[in-house]
mmCIF file of C-alpha atoms in Angstrom:
data_model
loop_
_atom_site.group_PDB
_atom_site.id
_atom_site.type_symbol
_atom_site.label_atom_id
_atom_site.label_comp_id
_atom_site.label_asym_id
_atom_site.label_seq_id
_atom_site.Cartn_x
_atom_site.Cartn_y
_atom_site.Cartn_z
ATOM 1 C CA MET A 1 0.329 -0.051 -0.225
ATOM 2 C CA ALA A 2 1.278 3.249 -0.833
ATOM 3 C CA THR A 3 2.231 6.020 1.434
ATOM 4 C CA THR A 4 -0.042 9.054 2.140
ATOM 5 C CA MET A 5 2.201 11.481 3.944
ATOM 6 C CA LEU A 6 5.970 12.484 4.985
ATOM 7 C CA SER A 7 6.338 12.402 8.732
ATOM 8 C CA TYR A 8 9.865 14.069 10.075
ATOM 9 C CA LYS A 9 10.785 15.594 13.316
ATOM 10 C CA GLY A 10 7.629 14.196 15.214
ATOM 11 C CA VAL A 11 5.065 15.639 12.495
ATOM 12 C CA CYS A 12 3.389 14.458 9.877
ATOM 13 C CA ALA A 13 1.811 16.261 6.596
ATOM 14 C CA SER A 14 -0.362 15.448 3.843
ATOM 15 C CA ILE A 15 -2.642 16.772 1.131
ATOM 16 C CA ARG A 16 -5.967 15.517 0.863
ATOM 17 C CA VAL A 17 -8.832 15.269 -1.657
ATOM 18 C CA ASP A 18 -12.019 14.120 -1.452
ATOM 19 C CA GLY A 19 -11.669 13.403 2.557
ATOM 20 C CA LYS A 20 -8.733 10.942 1.001
ATOM 21 C CA ASP A 21 -5.044 11.538 1.783
ATOM 22 C CA LEU A 22 -3.161 11.222 -1.634
ATOM 23 C CA PRO A 23 -0.409 8.924 -2.257
ATOM 24 C CA VAL A 24 3.225 9.929 -2.342
ATOM 25 C CA TYR A 25 5.883 9.391 -4.391
ATOM 26 C CA ALA A 26 9.897 9.493 -4.311
ATOM 27 C CA ALA A 27 9.915 10.999 -0.481
ATOM 28 C CA GLU A 28 13.467 12.373 0.553
ATOM 29 C CA LYS A 29 14.478 13.569 3.906
ATOM 30 C CA ASP A 30 17.969 16.747 4.053
ATOM 31 C CA ALA A 31 18.781 16.353 7.545
ATOM 32 C CA HIS A 32 21.170 19.521 6.831
ATOM 33 C CA LYS A 33 18.312 21.167 5.653
ATOM 34 C CA GLY A 34 15.640 20.076 7.899
ATOM 35 C CA THR A 35 13.095 19.486 4.301
ATOM 36 C CA ALA A 36 11.166 16.311 3.840
ATOM 37 C CA THR A 37 9.998 16.373 -0.028
ATOM 38 C CA CYS A 38 7.888 14.078 -2.040
ATOM 39 C CA PHE A 39 5.787 13.893 -5.151
ATOM 40 C CA ILE A 40 2.013 14.056 -5.135
ATOM 41 C CA ALA A 41 -0.633 13.671 -8.215
ATOM 42 C CA SER A 42 -2.793 16.758 -8.666
ATOM 43 C CA GLU A 43 -5.634 17.260 -10.988
ATOM 44 C CA ALA A 44 -6.802 20.065 -11.871
ATOM 45 C CA GLY A 45 -10.544 21.562 -10.741
ATOM 46 C CA LYS A 46 -9.944 19.964 -7.531
ATOM 47 C CA ALA A 47 -10.421 21.319 -3.374
ATOM 48 C CA PHE A 48 -7.761 20.208 -1.458
ATOM 49 C CA SER A 49 -6.655 20.854 2.247
ATOM 50 C CA ILE A 50 -3.465 20.671 3.987
ATOM 51 C CA CYS A 51 -3.168 18.407 6.976
ATOM 52 C CA LEU A 52 -1.158 17.892 9.708
ATOM 53 C CA LYS A 53 -0.535 16.128 12.523
ATOM 54 C CA ASP A 54 1.800 16.145 15.871
ATOM 55 C CA ASP A 55 2.950 12.547 16.596
ATOM 56 C CA ASP A 56 4.313 14.404 19.868
ATOM 57 C CA SER A 57 1.037 15.766 20.986
ATOM 58 C CA GLY A 58 0.669 13.092 23.879
ATOM 59 C CA ARG A 59 4.430 13.935 25.496
ATOM 60 C CA PRO A 60 4.868 16.609 27.476
ATOM 61 C CA ARG A 61 5.976 20.153 26.034
ATOM 62 C CA ARG A 62 6.242 23.753 25.949
ATOM 63 C CA TRP A 63 5.358 25.051 22.527
ATOM 64 C CA ALA A 64 3.289 25.385 19.748
ATOM 65 C CA LEU A 65 3.918 24.319 15.947
ATOM 66 C CA ASP A 66 3.537 27.531 13.314
ATOM 67 C CA CYS A 67 2.641 26.629 10.196
ATOM 68 C CA ARG A 68 3.563 28.555 7.267
ATOM 69 C CA LEU A 69 2.607 28.581 3.330
ATOM 70 C CA TYR A 70 4.413 28.904 0.452
ATOM 71 C CA PHE A 71 2.500 28.075 -2.435
ATOM 72 C CA ASP A 72 4.547 27.743 -6.503
ATOM 73 C CA GLY A 73 6.828 29.615 -4.426
ATOM 74 C CA SER A 74 5.695 32.172 -2.970
ATOM 75 C CA GLN A 75 4.542 32.887 0.426
ATOM 76 C CA VAL A 76 1.012 33.648 1.499
ATOM 77 C CA PRO A 77 0.663 36.294 3.484
ATOM 78 C CA ALA A 78 -1.043 36.359 7.168
ATOM 79 C CA GLN A 79 -2.175 32.773 6.828
ATOM 80 C CA GLU A 80 -0.296 31.845 9.672
ATOM 81 C CA ARG A 81 -1.839 28.764 11.347
ATOM 82 C CA LEU A 82 -1.154 27.127 14.649
ATOM 83 C CA LEU A 83 -0.485 23.537 15.768
ATOM 84 C CA ARG A 84 -1.459 23.492 19.548
ATOM 85 C CA LYS A 85 0.298 21.738 22.566
ATOM 86 C CA ASN A 86 -3.239 20.350 23.326
ATOM 87 C CA ARG A 87 -4.669 19.891 19.589
ATOM 88 C CA ALA A 88 -3.208 16.754 17.820
ATOM 89 C CA CYS A 89 -4.086 18.139 14.240
ATOM 90 C CA CYS A 90 -4.577 20.358 11.466
ATOM 91 C CA LYS A 91 -6.315 20.857 8.571
ATOM 92 C CA ILE A 92 -6.134 24.094 6.164
ATOM 93 C CA SER A 93 -8.240 23.606 3.085
ATOM 94 C CA THR A 94 -8.531 27.864 3.385
ATOM 95 C CA LEU A 95 -6.958 31.069 2.832
ATOM 96 C CA ILE A 96 -7.881 33.654 4.416
ATOM 97 C CA THR A 97 -8.997 36.398 2.564
ATOM 98 C CA SER A 98 -10.174 38.799 5.296
ATOM 99 C CA ALA A 99 -11.594 38.795 8.859
ATOM 100 C CA THR A 100 -14.848 37.224 8.086
ATOM 101 C CA SER A 101 -14.367 35.199 4.735
ATOM 102 C CA GLU A 102 -11.373 32.993 3.142
ATOM 103 C CA ARG A 103 -11.485 31.123 -0.271
ATOM 104 C CA PRO A 104 -10.594 27.197 -0.904
ATOM 105 C CA LEU A 105 -7.573 25.977 -2.175
ATOM 106 C CA ILE A 106 -7.748 23.966 -5.567
ATOM 107 C CA PHE A 107 -4.995 22.519 -8.158
ATOM 108 C CA ALA A 108 -5.669 24.311 -11.663
ATOM 109 C CA ARG A 109 -3.914 24.449 -14.533
ATOM 110 C CA ILE A 110 -1.038 26.770 -15.494
ATOM 111 C CA GLU A 111 -2.283 29.174 -17.795
ATOM 112 C CA THR A 112 0.204 29.511 -20.814
ATOM 113 C CA THR A 113 -0.337 31.594 -24.415
ATOM 114 C CA ASP A 114 1.746 32.180 -27.466
ATOM 115 C CA ASN A 115 1.048 36.040 -27.885
ATOM 116 C CA GLU A 116 3.878 37.712 -26.449
ATOM 117 C CA SER A 117 1.844 40.364 -25.082
ATOM 118 C CA SER A 118 -0.311 38.730 -22.697
ATOM 119 C CA LEU A 119 2.363 37.616 -20.605
ATOM 120 C CA THR A 120 2.062 38.668 -17.493
ATOM 121 C CA ASP A 121 5.018 39.429 -14.578
ATOM 122 C CA ALA A 122 3.216 37.156 -12.239
ATOM 123 C CA ILE A 123 4.956 33.866 -13.069
ATOM 124 C CA PRO A 124 4.659 31.120 -10.714
ATOM 125 C CA SER A 125 8.896 30.632 -9.404
ATOM 126 C CA ASP A 126 8.218 27.134 -8.411
ATOM 127 C CA PRO A 127 5.156 26.213 -10.246
ATOM 128 C CA GLY A 128 3.261 22.543 -8.578
ATOM 129 C CA SER A 129 4.741 23.303 -5.139
ATOM 130 C CA ILE A 130 3.232 23.241 -1.700
ATOM 131 C CA ARG A 131 5.418 24.156 1.129
ATOM 132 C CA ILE A 132 4.898 24.120 4.845
ATOM 133 C CA SER A 133 7.435 25.193 6.764
ATOM 134 C CA ILE A 134 6.652 24.863 10.632
ATOM 135 C CA GLN A 135 8.500 26.769 13.345
ATOM 136 C CA ARG A 136 8.589 26.127 17.137
ATOM 137 C CA VAL A 137 6.811 28.874 18.779
ATOM 138 C CA VAL A 138 5.196 29.830 22.443
ATOM 139 C CA VAL A 139 1.754 31.479 22.420
ATOM 140 C CA SER A 140 2.711 34.888 24.367
ATOM 141 C CA ASN A 141 -1.267 35.712 24.531
ATOM 142 C CA ARG A 142 -4.868 34.974 24.256
ATOM 143 C CA SER A 143 -6.634 34.800 21.358
ATOM 144 C CA ARG A 144 -8.969 38.051 19.932
ATOM 145 C CA PRO A 145 -10.691 39.265 17.158
ATOM 146 C CA PRO A 146 -8.634 41.166 15.218
ATOM 147 C CA LEU A 147 -8.710 45.139 14.773
ATOM 148 C CA ALA A 148 -8.038 47.651 12.578
ATOM 149 C CA THR A 149 -5.211 48.970 14.242
ATOM 150 C CA ASP A 150 -3.540 45.872 13.790
ATOM 151 C CA ASN A 151 -2.910 46.244 9.704
ATOM 152 C CA ILE A 152 -3.275 42.266 8.481
ATOM 153 C CA ALA A 153 -2.200 42.361 5.020
ATOM 154 C CA TYR A 154 -4.613 39.806 3.797
ATOM 155 C CA GLY A 155 -4.110 37.100 0.827
ATOM 156 C CA SER A 156 -7.298 37.574 -1.670
ATOM 157 C CA GLN A 157 -5.369 35.882 -4.694
ATOM 158 C CA VAL A 158 -2.066 33.208 -5.142
ATOM 159 C CA ALA A 159 0.847 35.352 -6.050
ATOM 160 C CA GLY A 160 2.174 33.126 -9.232
ATOM 161 C CA ASN A 161 -0.927 32.962 -10.924
ATOM 162 C CA GLY A 162 0.086 34.744 -13.879
ATOM 163 C CA ILE A 163 -0.159 33.419 -17.752
ATOM 164 C CA VAL A 164 3.642 31.770 -19.061
ATOM 165 C CA HIS A 165 4.646 31.286 -22.752
ATOM 166 C CA GLU A 166 3.488 28.317 -24.006
ATOM 167 C CA LYS A 167 7.104 27.260 -24.350
ATOM 168 C CA SER A 168 8.684 27.711 -20.936
ATOM 169 C CA LYS A 169 8.952 24.632 -18.976
ATOM 170 C CA LYS A 170 6.897 25.520 -16.265
ATOM 171 C CA GLY A 171 3.708 25.134 -18.617
ATOM 172 C CA GLY A 172 1.875 22.065 -18.696
ATOM 173 C CA GLY A 173 1.328 21.497 -15.271
ATOM 174 C CA ASN A 174 -0.615 22.495 -12.372
ATOM 175 C CA LYS A 175 -0.541 25.223 -9.386
ATOM 176 C CA THR A 176 -2.557 26.301 -6.368
ATOM 177 C CA SER A 177 -5.608 28.531 -6.875
ATOM 178 C CA LEU A 178 -8.849 29.466 -5.170
ATOM 179 C CA GLY A 179 -12.611 29.223 -5.423
ATOM 180 C CA PRO A 180 -15.303 31.260 -4.627
ATOM 181 C CA THR A 181 -15.393 33.623 -1.687
ATOM 182 C CA ARG A 182 -17.820 32.829 1.220
ATOM 183 C CA SER A 183 -17.948 34.132 4.404
ATOM 184 C CA ILE A 184 -17.070 32.749 7.385
ATOM 185 C CA PRO A 185 -17.296 33.957 11.652
ATOM 186 C CA THR A 186 -14.621 36.375 12.566
ATOM 187 C CA VAL A 187 -11.270 34.627 12.424
ATOM 188 C CA SER A 188 -9.238 34.988 15.830
ATOM 189 C CA LEU A 189 -5.681 36.324 15.727
ATOM 190 C CA VAL A 190 -2.639 35.960 18.400
ATOM 191 C CA TYR A 191 0.729 36.678 18.773
ATOM 192 C CA VAL A 192 3.758 34.362 19.096
ATOM 193 C CA LYS A 193 7.385 34.450 19.330
ATOM 194 C CA ASP A 194 9.942 32.072 18.822
ATOM 195 C CA TYR A 195 10.265 29.453 21.435
ATOM 196 C CA SER A 196 14.130 29.678 21.343
ATOM 197 C CA PRO A 197 17.010 31.444 19.708
ATOM 198 C CA ALA A 198 17.099 28.016 17.299
ATOM 199 C CA ASP A 199 13.699 28.402 16.418
ATOM 200 C CA ALA A 200 14.774 31.936 13.973
ATOM 201 C CA GLU A 201 15.074 29.000 11.667
ATOM 202 C CA PRO A 202 12.211 26.405 10.777
ATOM 203 C CA PHE A 203 11.787 23.413 12.521
ATOM 204 C CA VAL A 204 10.943 21.115 9.282
ATOM 205 C CA ASN A 205 9.748 21.764 5.933
ATOM 206 C CA PHE A 206 7.562 19.795 4.120
ATOM 207 C CA ILE A 207 7.390 20.160 1.062
ATOM 208 C CA PHE A 208 4.948 18.544 -2.028
ATOM 209 C CA ARG A 209 5.842 18.495 -5.953
ATOM 210 C CA HIS A 210 1.999 18.728 -7.639
ATOM 211 C CA ARG A 211 2.062 17.256 -11.532
ATOM 212 C CA PRO A 212 -0.831 15.551 -13.299
ATOM 213 C CA ALA A 213 -0.824 11.755 -12.985
ATOM 214 C CA ALA A 214 0.052 11.347 -16.397
ATOM 215 C CA VAL A 215 3.664 13.480 -16.088
ATOM 216 C CA LEU A 216 4.382 11.550 -13.034
ATOM 217 C CA LYS A 217 3.654 8.720 -15.366
ATOM 218 C CA ALA A 218 5.921 9.758 -17.638
ATOM 219 C CA ALA A 219 8.697 10.442 -15.443
ATOM 220 C CA ASP A 220 8.442 7.029 -13.636
ATOM 221 C CA ILE A 221 7.878 8.701 -10.513
ATOM 222 C CA ILE A 222 4.850 6.992 -10.205
ATOM 223 C CA PRO A 223 4.924 3.159 -11.019
ATOM 224 C CA ARG A 224 3.603 1.974 -13.742
ATOM 225 C CA THR A 225 0.276 -0.784 -13.304
ATOM 226 C CA PRO A 226 2.312 -4.185 -14.039
ATOM 227 C CA LEU A 227 1.230 -6.233 -17.111
ATOM 228 C CA PRO A 228 -1.761 -8.207 -15.950
ATOM 229 C CA PRO A 229 -1.179 -12.347 -14.858
ATOM 230 C CA ALA A 230 -1.146 -15.119 -17.676
ATOM 231 C CA ALA A 231 -4.707 -16.227 -18.491
ATOM 232 C CA PRO A 232 -5.381 -20.001 -16.637
ATOM 233 C CA GLU A 233 -5.622 -22.982 -18.988
ATOM 234 C CA GLY A 234 -8.634 -23.691 -20.844
ATOM 235 C CA PRO A 235 -10.697 -22.713 -23.590
ATOM 236 C CA ASN A 236 -9.070 -19.609 -25.959
ATOM 237 C CA GLN A 237 -11.029 -16.572 -26.960
ATOM 238 C CA GLU A 238 -11.720 -18.431 -29.696
ATOM 239 C CA GLY A 239 -13.339 -21.391 -28.185
ATOM 240 C CA TYR A 240 -10.118 -24.492 -28.624
ATOM 241 C CA GLU A 241 -9.355 -26.329 -26.499
ATOM 242 C CA ASP A 242 -5.586 -27.094 -25.672
ATOM 243 C CA GLU A 243 -5.727 -30.526 -27.644
ATOM 244 C CA ASP A 244 -6.921 -28.034 -30.213
ATOM 245 C CA ALA A 245 -3.984 -25.466 -30.192
ATOM 246 C CA GLU A 246 -1.460 -28.771 -30.244
ATOM 247 C CA ASP A 247 -3.175 -30.294 -33.492
ATOM 248 C CA MET A 248 -3.112 -26.745 -34.981
ATOM 249 C CA LYS A 249 0.773 -26.383 -34.189
ATOM 250 C CA ALA A 250 1.431 -29.709 -35.633
ATOM 251 C CA ARG A 251 -0.345 -28.762 -38.890
ATOM 252 C CA LEU A 252 1.509 -25.708 -38.848
ATOM 253 C CA ARG A 253 5.591 -27.783 -38.740
ATOM 254 C CA GLU A 254 4.018 -29.878 -41.319
ATOM 255 C CA LEU A 255 2.966 -26.718 -43.816
ATOM 256 C CA THR A 256 6.969 -25.622 -42.899
ATOM 257 C CA GLN A 257 8.291 -28.364 -43.332
ATOM 258 C CA ARG A 258 6.914 -28.578 -47.365
ATOM 259 C CA GLU A 259 7.338 -25.134 -47.435
ATOM 260 C CA GLU A 260 11.283 -25.681 -46.531
ATOM 261 C CA LYS A 261 11.080 -28.882 -48.994
ATOM 262 C CA PHE A 262 9.680 -26.639 -52.228
ATOM 263 C CA GLU A 263 12.261 -23.771 -51.445
ATOM 264 C CA ALA A 264 14.999 -26.322 -52.003
ATOM 265 C CA GLU A 265 13.536 -27.502 -55.054
ATOM 266 C CA ARG A 266 13.031 -24.325 -56.606
ATOM 267 C CA ILE A 267 16.769 -23.513 -55.764
ATOM 268 C CA ALA A 268 17.925 -26.826 -57.217
ATOM 269 C CA LEU A 269 15.839 -26.379 -60.536
ATOM 270 C CA GLU A 270 17.581 -22.988 -60.644
ATOM 271 C CA LYS A 271 20.362 -24.435 -61.216
ATOM 272 C CA GLU A 272 20.138 -26.611 -63.335
ATOM 273 C CA ARG A 273 18.591 -23.690 -65.306
ATOM 274 C CA GLU A 274 22.154 -21.883 -65.203
ATOM 275 C CA ARG A 275 24.121 -25.393 -65.946
ATOM 276 C CA LEU A 276 22.327 -25.079 -68.954
ATOM 277 C CA LYS A 277 22.621 -21.680 -70.031
ATOM 278 C CA ARG A 278 26.201 -22.169 -69.704
ATOM 279 C CA LYS A 279 26.529 -24.972 -71.647
ATOM 280 C CA ARG A 280 24.625 -23.174 -74.579
ATOM 281 C CA GLY A 281 27.167 -20.698 -74.046
ATOM 282 C CA ASN A 282 26.444 -17.078 -74.020
ATOM 283 C CA VAL A 283 24.645 -15.494 -76.520
ATOM 284 C CA LYS A 284 25.024 -12.539 -78.378
ATOM 285 C CA ASN A 285 22.647 -10.239 -79.097
ATOM 286 C CA GLU A 286 24.488 -8.824 -82.766
ATOM 287 C CA GLU A 287 21.041 -6.832 -83.896
ATOM 288 C CA ASP A 288 22.476 -3.122 -84.399
ATOM 289 C CA GLY A 289 25.227 -3.934 -82.456
ATOM 290 C CA LEU A 290 24.031 -3.426 -78.905
ATOM 291 C CA GLN A 291 24.401 -5.405 -76.138
ATOM 292 C CA PRO A 292 21.624 -7.698 -74.576
ATOM 293 C CA HIS A 293 19.430 -5.565 -72.238
ATOM 294 C CA LYS A 294 18.742 -6.640 -68.578
ATOM 295 C CA PHE A 295 15.029 -5.619 -68.088
ATOM 296 C CA PHE A 296 12.225 -6.670 -70.738
ATOM 297 C CA ARG A 297 10.680 -4.220 -72.642
ATOM 298 C CA PRO A 298 7.008 -3.978 -73.086
ATOM 299 C CA GLY A 299 5.087 -6.153 -76.164
ATOM 300 C CA GLU A 300 8.270 -8.650 -76.402
ATOM 301 C CA VAL A 301 8.315 -12.094 -76.691
ATOM 302 C CA ILE A 302 11.053 -14.315 -75.238
ATOM 303 C CA ASP A 303 11.444 -17.855 -76.723
ATOM 304 C CA LEU A 304 12.444 -20.599 -74.429
ATOM 305 C CA THR A 305 11.705 -23.092 -76.620
ATOM 306 C CA ASN A 306 15.428 -24.347 -76.214
ATOM 307 C CA LEU A 307 15.622 -23.568 -72.651
#
């Protein structure tokens, strides 16, 4: 059974579509960078969720996990989510666009064009990537509704949603986009600080590189489907029993032997014909002083009575 999540430093991450975690392929870990990466198959038009699980939730600890999102190479503003000490799971399925609205996350095709004037600067720097950067933090105050003085820069769209040239290597894949806006209860706001000086850098990074399934199969990232097992013995598709098949094979061998015999006789006759021609001597065509031609002319009659 295929693995459906990345796990590193006691934290698990997965991408969920239609209520099921997507299988991950070619998973790797880089201890130096504190990063776990993999490939997943994405389908344009499908909504998805990012699911995080703290495997260490049953152990006593003094920090929470702050999750920051990057889609297609760009950080999404004002989207930090907390995986608190007393919460084992966190699901992120929307982008918060204001204190009272959100838009669902969906996979979409990267738009391409051959018209130079239609190109935009908002080109994804790392198309087809979802990065979750997690840091250890301490919550410094209780949650409260956001105030106007907080000056929160909500993201109304995902950066890097521009059109790319059809010859670009960034084309032909998928990206992260957003669905229609919907209302939500007022979001909560908290302040956090790094758990320790070492936590100025991410505790762990999860990177999901998503492509259409056909692209991953062509690159042998998704294993190819094995051939079906051989059919059991018995009547074949044309209704012949195995004994009938053996009789047909024997008949075929007999016909092959007869063909080989006829071919040997033909070769013998050709050799005899050549011998008789050499015995008669080379006949020259003295008419008009021309040498014998290699091919017959239309309407020409060749006398073979003396051969």
